[in-house]
Coordinates of C-alpha atoms (C1' of nucleotides) in Angstrom, one line a residue:
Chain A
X278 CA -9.2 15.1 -26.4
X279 CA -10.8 17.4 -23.8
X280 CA -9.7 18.9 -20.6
X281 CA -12.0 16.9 -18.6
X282 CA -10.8 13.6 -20.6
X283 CA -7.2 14.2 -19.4
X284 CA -7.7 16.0 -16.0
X285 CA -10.1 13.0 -15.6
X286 CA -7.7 10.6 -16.2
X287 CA -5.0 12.2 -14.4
X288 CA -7.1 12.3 -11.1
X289 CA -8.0 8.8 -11.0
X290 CA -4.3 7.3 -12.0
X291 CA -3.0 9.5 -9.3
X292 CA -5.5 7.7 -6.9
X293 CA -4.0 4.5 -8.0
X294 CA -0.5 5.8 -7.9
X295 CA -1.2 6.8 -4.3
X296 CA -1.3 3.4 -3.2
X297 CA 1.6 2.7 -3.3
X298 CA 3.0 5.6 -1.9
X299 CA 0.9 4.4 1.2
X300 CA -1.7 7.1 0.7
X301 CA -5.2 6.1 0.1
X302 CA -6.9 6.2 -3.0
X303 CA -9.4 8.9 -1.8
X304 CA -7.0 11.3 -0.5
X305 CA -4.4 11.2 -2.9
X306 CA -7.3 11.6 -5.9
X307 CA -8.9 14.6 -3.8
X308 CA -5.3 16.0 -3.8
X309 CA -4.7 15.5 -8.0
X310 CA -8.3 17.3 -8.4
X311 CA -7.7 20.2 -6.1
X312 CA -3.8 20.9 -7.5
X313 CA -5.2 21.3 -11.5
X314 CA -8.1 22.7 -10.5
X315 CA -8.3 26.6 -11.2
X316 CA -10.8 27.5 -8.8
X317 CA -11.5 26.2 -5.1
X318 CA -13.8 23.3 -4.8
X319 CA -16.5 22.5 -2.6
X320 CA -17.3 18.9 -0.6
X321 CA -20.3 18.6 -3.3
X322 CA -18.7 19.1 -6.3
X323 CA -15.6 17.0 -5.1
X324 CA -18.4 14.1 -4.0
X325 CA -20.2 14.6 -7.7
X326 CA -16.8 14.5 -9.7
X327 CA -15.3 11.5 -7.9
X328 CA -18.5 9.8 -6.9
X329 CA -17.6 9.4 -3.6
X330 CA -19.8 9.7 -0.1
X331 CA -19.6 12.9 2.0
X332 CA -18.3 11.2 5.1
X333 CA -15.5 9.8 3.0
X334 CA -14.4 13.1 0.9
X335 CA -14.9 15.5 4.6
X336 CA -12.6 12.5 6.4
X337 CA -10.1 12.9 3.7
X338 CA -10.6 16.4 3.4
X339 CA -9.8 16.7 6.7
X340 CA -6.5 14.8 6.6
X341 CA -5.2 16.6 3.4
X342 CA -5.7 19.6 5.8
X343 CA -3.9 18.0 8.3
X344 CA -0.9 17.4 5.8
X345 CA -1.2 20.9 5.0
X346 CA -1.6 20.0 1.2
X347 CA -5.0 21.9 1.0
X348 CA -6.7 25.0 2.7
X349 CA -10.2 26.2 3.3
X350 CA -11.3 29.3 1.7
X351 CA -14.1 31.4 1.9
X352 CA -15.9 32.8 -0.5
X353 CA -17.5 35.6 0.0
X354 CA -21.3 36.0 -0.4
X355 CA -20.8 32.1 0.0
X356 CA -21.8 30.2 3.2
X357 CA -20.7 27.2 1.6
X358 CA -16.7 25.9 2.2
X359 CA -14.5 25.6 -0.6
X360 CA -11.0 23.8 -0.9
X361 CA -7.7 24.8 -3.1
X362 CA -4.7 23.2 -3.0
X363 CA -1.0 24.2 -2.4
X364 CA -0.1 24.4 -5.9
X365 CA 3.7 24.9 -5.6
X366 CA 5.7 21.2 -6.3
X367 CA 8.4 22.3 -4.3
X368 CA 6.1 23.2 -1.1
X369 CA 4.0 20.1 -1.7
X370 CA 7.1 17.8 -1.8
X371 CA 8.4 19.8 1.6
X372 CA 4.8 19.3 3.2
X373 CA 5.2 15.5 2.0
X374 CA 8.4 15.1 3.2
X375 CA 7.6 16.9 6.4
X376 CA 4.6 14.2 7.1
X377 CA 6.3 10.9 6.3
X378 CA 9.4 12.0 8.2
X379 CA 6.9 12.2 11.4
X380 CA 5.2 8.8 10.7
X381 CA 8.2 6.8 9.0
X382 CA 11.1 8.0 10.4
X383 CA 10.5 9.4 13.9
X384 CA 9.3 6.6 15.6
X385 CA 12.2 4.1 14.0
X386 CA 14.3 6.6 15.6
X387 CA 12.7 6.6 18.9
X388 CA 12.8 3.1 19.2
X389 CA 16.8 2.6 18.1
X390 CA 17.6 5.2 20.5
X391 CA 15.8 3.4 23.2
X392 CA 17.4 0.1 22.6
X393 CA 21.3 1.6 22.4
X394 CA 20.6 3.3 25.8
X395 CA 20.3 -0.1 27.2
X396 CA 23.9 -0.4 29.2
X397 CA 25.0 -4.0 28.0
X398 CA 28.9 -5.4 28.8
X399 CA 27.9 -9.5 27.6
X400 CA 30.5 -9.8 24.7
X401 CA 27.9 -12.1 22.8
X402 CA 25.7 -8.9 22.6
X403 CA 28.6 -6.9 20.9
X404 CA 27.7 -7.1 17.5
X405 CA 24.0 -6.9 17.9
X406 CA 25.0 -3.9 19.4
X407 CA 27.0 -2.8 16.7
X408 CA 24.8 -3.2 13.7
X409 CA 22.0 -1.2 16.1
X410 CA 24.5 1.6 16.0
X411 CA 24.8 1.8 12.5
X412 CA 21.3 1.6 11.7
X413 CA 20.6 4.2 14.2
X414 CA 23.5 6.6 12.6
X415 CA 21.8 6.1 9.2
X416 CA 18.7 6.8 10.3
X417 CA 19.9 9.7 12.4
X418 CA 21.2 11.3 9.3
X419 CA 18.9 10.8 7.1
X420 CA 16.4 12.7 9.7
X421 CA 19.1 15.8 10.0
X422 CA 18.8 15.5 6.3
X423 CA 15.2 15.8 6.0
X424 CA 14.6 18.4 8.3
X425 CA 16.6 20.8 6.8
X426 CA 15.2 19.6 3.8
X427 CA 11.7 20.6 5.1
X428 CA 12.9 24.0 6.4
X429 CA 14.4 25.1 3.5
X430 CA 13.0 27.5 0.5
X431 CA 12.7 26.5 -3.2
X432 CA 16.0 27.8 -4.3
X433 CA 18.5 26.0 -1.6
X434 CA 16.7 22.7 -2.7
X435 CA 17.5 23.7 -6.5
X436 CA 21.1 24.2 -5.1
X437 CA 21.1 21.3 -3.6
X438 CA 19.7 19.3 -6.8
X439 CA 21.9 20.3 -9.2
X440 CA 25.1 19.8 -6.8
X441 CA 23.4 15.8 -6.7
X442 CA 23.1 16.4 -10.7
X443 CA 26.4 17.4 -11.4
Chain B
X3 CA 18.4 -7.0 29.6
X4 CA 19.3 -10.1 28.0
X5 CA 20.3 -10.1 23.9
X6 CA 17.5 -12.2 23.4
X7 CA 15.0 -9.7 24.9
X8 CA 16.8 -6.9 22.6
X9 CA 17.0 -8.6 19.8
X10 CA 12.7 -9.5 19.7
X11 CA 11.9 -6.2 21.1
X12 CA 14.0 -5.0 17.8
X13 CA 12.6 -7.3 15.1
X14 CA 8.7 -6.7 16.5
X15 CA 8.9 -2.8 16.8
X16 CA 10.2 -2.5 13.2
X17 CA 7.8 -5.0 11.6
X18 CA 5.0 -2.3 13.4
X19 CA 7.0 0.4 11.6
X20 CA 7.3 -1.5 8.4
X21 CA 3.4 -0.5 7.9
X22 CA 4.0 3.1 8.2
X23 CA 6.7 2.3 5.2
X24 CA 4.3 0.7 3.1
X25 CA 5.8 -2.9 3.5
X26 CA 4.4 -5.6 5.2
X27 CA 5.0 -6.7 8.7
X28 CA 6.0 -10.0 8.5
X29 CA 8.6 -8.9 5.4
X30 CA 9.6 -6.2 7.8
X31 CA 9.7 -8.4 10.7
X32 CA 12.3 -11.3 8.7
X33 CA 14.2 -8.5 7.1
X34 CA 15.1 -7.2 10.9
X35 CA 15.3 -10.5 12.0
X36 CA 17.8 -11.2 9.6
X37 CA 20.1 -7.8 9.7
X38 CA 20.7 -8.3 13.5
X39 CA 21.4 -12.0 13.0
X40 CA 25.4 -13.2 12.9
X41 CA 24.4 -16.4 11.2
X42 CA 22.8 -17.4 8.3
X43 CA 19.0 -18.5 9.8
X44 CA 16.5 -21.2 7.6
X45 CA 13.0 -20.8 7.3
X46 CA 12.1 -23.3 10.0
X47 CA 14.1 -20.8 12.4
X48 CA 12.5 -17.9 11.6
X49 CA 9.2 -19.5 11.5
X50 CA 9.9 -20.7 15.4
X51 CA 11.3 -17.1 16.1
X52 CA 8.6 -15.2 14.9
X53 CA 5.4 -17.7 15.2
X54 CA 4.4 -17.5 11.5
X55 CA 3.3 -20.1 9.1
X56 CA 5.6 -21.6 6.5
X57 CA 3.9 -20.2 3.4
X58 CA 3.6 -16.6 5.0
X59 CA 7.4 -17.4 6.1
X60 CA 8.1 -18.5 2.1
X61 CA 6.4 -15.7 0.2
X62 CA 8.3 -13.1 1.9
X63 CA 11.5 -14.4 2.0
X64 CA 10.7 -14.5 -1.7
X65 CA 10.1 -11.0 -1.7
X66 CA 13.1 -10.0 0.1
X67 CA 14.9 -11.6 -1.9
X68 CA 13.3 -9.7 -5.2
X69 CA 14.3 -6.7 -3.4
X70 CA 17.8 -7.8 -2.9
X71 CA 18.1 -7.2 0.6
X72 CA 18.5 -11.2 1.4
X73 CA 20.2 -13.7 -0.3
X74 CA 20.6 -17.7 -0.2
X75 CA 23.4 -19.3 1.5
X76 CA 24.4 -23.0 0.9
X77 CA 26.1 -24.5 3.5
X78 CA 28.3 -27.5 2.8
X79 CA 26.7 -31.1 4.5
X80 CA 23.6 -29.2 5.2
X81 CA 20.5 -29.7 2.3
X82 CA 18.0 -27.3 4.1
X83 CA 18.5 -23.5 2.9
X84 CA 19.8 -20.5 4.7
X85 CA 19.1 -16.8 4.5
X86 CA 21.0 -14.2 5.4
X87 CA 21.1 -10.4 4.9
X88 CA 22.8 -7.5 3.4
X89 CA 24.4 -6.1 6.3
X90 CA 25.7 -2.9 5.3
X91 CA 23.3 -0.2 6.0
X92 CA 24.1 1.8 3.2
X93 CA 24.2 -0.4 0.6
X94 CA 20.8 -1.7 2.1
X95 CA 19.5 2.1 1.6
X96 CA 20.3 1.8 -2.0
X97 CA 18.6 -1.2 -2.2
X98 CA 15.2 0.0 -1.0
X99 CA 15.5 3.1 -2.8
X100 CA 16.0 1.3 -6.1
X101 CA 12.4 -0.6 -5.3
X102 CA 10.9 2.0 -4.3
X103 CA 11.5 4.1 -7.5
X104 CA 10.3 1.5 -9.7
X105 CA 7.1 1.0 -7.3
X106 CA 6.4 4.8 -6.7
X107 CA 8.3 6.8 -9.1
X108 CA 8.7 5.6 -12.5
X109 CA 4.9 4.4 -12.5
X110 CA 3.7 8.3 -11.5
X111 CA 6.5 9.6 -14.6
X112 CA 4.8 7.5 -16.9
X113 CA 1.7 9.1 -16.6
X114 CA 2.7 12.5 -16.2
X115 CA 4.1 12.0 -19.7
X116 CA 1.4 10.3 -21.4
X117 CA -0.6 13.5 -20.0
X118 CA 2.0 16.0 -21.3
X119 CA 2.2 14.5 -24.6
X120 CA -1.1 15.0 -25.6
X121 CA -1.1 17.8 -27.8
X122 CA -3.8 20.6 -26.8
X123 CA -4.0 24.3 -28.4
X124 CA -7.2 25.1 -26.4
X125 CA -7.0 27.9 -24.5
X126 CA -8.8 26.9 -21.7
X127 CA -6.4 23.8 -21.1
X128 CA -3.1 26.1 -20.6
X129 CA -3.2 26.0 -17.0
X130 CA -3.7 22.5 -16.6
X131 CA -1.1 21.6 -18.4
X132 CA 1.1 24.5 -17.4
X133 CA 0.4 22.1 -13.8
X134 CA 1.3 18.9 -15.5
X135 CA 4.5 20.2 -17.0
X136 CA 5.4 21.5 -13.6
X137 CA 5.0 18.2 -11.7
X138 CA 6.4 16.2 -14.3
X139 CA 9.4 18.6 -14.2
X140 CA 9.8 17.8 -10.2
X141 CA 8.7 14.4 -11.0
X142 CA 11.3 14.0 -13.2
X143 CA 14.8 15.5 -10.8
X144 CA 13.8 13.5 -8.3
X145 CA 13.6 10.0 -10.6
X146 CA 17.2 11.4 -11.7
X147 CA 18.8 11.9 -8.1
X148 CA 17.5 8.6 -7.3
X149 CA 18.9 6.8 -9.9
X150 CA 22.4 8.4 -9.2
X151 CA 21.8 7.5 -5.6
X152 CA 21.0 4.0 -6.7
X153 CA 24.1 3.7 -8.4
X154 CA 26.7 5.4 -6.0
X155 CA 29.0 3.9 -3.7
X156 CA 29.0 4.9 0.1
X157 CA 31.6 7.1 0.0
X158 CA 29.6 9.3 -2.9
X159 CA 26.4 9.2 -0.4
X160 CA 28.7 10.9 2.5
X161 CA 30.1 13.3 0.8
X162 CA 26.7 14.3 -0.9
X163 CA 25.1 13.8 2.9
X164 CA 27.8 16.6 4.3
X165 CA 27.3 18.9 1.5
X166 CA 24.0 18.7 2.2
X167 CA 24.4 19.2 6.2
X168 CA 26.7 21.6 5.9
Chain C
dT94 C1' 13.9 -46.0 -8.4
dG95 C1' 11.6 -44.3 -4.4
dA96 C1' 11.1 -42.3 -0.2
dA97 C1' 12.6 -38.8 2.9
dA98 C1' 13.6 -33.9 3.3
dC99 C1' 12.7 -29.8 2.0
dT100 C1' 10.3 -25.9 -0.8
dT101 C1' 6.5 -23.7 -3.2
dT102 C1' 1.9 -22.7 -4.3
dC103 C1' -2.7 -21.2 -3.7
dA104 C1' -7.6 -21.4 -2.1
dA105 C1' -9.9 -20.3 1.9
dA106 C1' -9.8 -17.9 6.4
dT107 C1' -8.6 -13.9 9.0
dA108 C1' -7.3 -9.3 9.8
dT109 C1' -7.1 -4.6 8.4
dT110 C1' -8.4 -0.6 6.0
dT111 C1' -11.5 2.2 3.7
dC112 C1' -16.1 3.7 2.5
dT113 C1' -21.0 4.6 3.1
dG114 C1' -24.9 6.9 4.7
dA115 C1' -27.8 8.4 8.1
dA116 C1' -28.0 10.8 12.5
dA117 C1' -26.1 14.3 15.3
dC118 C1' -24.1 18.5 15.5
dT119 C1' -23.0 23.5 14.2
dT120 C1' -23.6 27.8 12.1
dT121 C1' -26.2 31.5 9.9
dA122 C1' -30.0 34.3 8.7
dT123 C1' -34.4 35.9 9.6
Chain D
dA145 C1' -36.0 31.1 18.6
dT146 C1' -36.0 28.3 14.7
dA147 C1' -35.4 26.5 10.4
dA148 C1' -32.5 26.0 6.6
dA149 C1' -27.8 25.1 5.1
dG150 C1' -24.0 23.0 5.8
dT151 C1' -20.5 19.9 8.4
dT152 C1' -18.9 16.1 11.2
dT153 C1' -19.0 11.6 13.2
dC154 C1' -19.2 6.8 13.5
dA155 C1' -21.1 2.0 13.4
dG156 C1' -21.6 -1.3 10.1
dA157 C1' -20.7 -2.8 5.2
dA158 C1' -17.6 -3.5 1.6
dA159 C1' -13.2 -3.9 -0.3
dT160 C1' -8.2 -5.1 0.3
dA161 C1' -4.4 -7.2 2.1
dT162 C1' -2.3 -10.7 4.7
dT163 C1' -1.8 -15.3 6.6
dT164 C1' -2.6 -20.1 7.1
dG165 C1' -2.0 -24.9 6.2
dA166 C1' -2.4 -28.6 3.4
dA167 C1' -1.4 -30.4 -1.1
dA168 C1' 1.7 -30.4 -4.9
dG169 C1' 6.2 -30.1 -6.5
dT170 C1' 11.3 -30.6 -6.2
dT171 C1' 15.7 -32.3 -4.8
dT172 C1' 18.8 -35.5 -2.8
dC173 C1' 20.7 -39.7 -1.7
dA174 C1' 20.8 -44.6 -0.5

DNA sequence: TGAAACTTTCAAATATTTCTGAAACTTTAT
DNA sequence: ATAAAGTTTCAGAAATATTTGAAAGTTTCA
């Protein structure tokens, strides 16, 4: 089989796969081309090798910059832009983790907080109240967790991993 | 604030925030609905709560219930069914998790090792598959810690939680 | 048995998200 | 200044996902 068979392959099952990690299919199969390609690519060759339009790959593009999964280089000699990709798994799954913690778990957190402020003595509110509380300590942890997750280098999360693996 | 007012504002925010989660809002909505309620509720109650049709109320409870995160209860005299949920936050993280996994994990892992298996002496391939091998690696330690998670008891999870906050 | 009470299914309608492509805009080189 | 090269935007089209509601199916009990 050749390299283009198999990098093919992998590009467009990652799209797939990136459905149901709530990314769309564009984005996530611009991101599997960019991290096993060797060399930057530019917003034609991406459009020519996944048949897609130019507004869609420059929208998606954009957002993967946003995510901080890819960066812009410049070649020189070269008026044209070209893309590579953070190829490091462990800074990819930080930048990941630093993005869904924003959109998932943020705003769940905002909103429990907002609703245990609410001063309420009515004994038939009690354990509404309660199971609020709990949710809201899980969550809260599980944010504490995440950020020093995010902030941390390669080697603390190894640590980390093989004290969960042991 | 009345509990009633609460209670909506709780189970209509999250089923917002179940989109960002990649679940669907009227799944997200029931499953809230549910974890804040102290009884055991029937489909014709939550369809009155939250204003949704009976086959969108069916298909979802039917979901939940896949995902283990609801459960039937028979009450004696009564014919019509009632659901109720898993209460305990933790156990209810464990729950989602295991889904999760085998929607956004174990699919990804099953390509990466179809990829990796393919053997491939050409040169010009090494780096590409030097990439595979290092995303299947990560890949794989995270389908591991999960599936520890999964199986753990809460009072595994804390202690792991303050190692990791620590 | 049969009819009332309740649950499930699924085709069609609705809503939401993503994608296209052409026009507008920006930058660079002469 | 201007034209060529490249980038961005966005309204409408296409594709996906969700929801409805009515019909079919199931269970219970008199």
């Amino acid at each position: 089989m050749e390299l283009n068979q198999q990098a093919e392959k992998f590009y467009q099952a990652w799209g797939s796969l990136g459905s149901n990690w709530g990314i769309n299919k564009t984005m996530a199969q611009i991101h599997a081309l960019l991290l096993i390609s060797e060399n930057a690519l530019s917003t034609e060759d991406i459009m020519e090798k996944l048949k897609i339009s130019r507004g869609n790959t420059n929208m998606n593009l954009r957002a993967l910059m946003d995510w901080g999964l890819i960066q812009k280089e410049h070649i020189t000699g070269e008026r044209r832009e070209y893309f590579m990709a953070e190829k490091d798994i462990w800074k990819v799954s930080r930048l990941i983790a630093r993005e869904r913690r924003k959109r998932e778990l943020e705003p769940a957190l905002r909103l429990l907080e907002e609703i245990r402020a609410v001063k309420d003595t009515d004994a038939s509110t009690k354990k509404f109240k309660k199971q609020i509380e709990e949710v809201y300590k899980f969550t809260a942890m599980v944010d504490s967790i995440l950020e020093k997750f995010i902030k941390s280098n390669n080697s603390w999360m190894m640590k980390i991993f093989s004290y969960i693996a042991k």
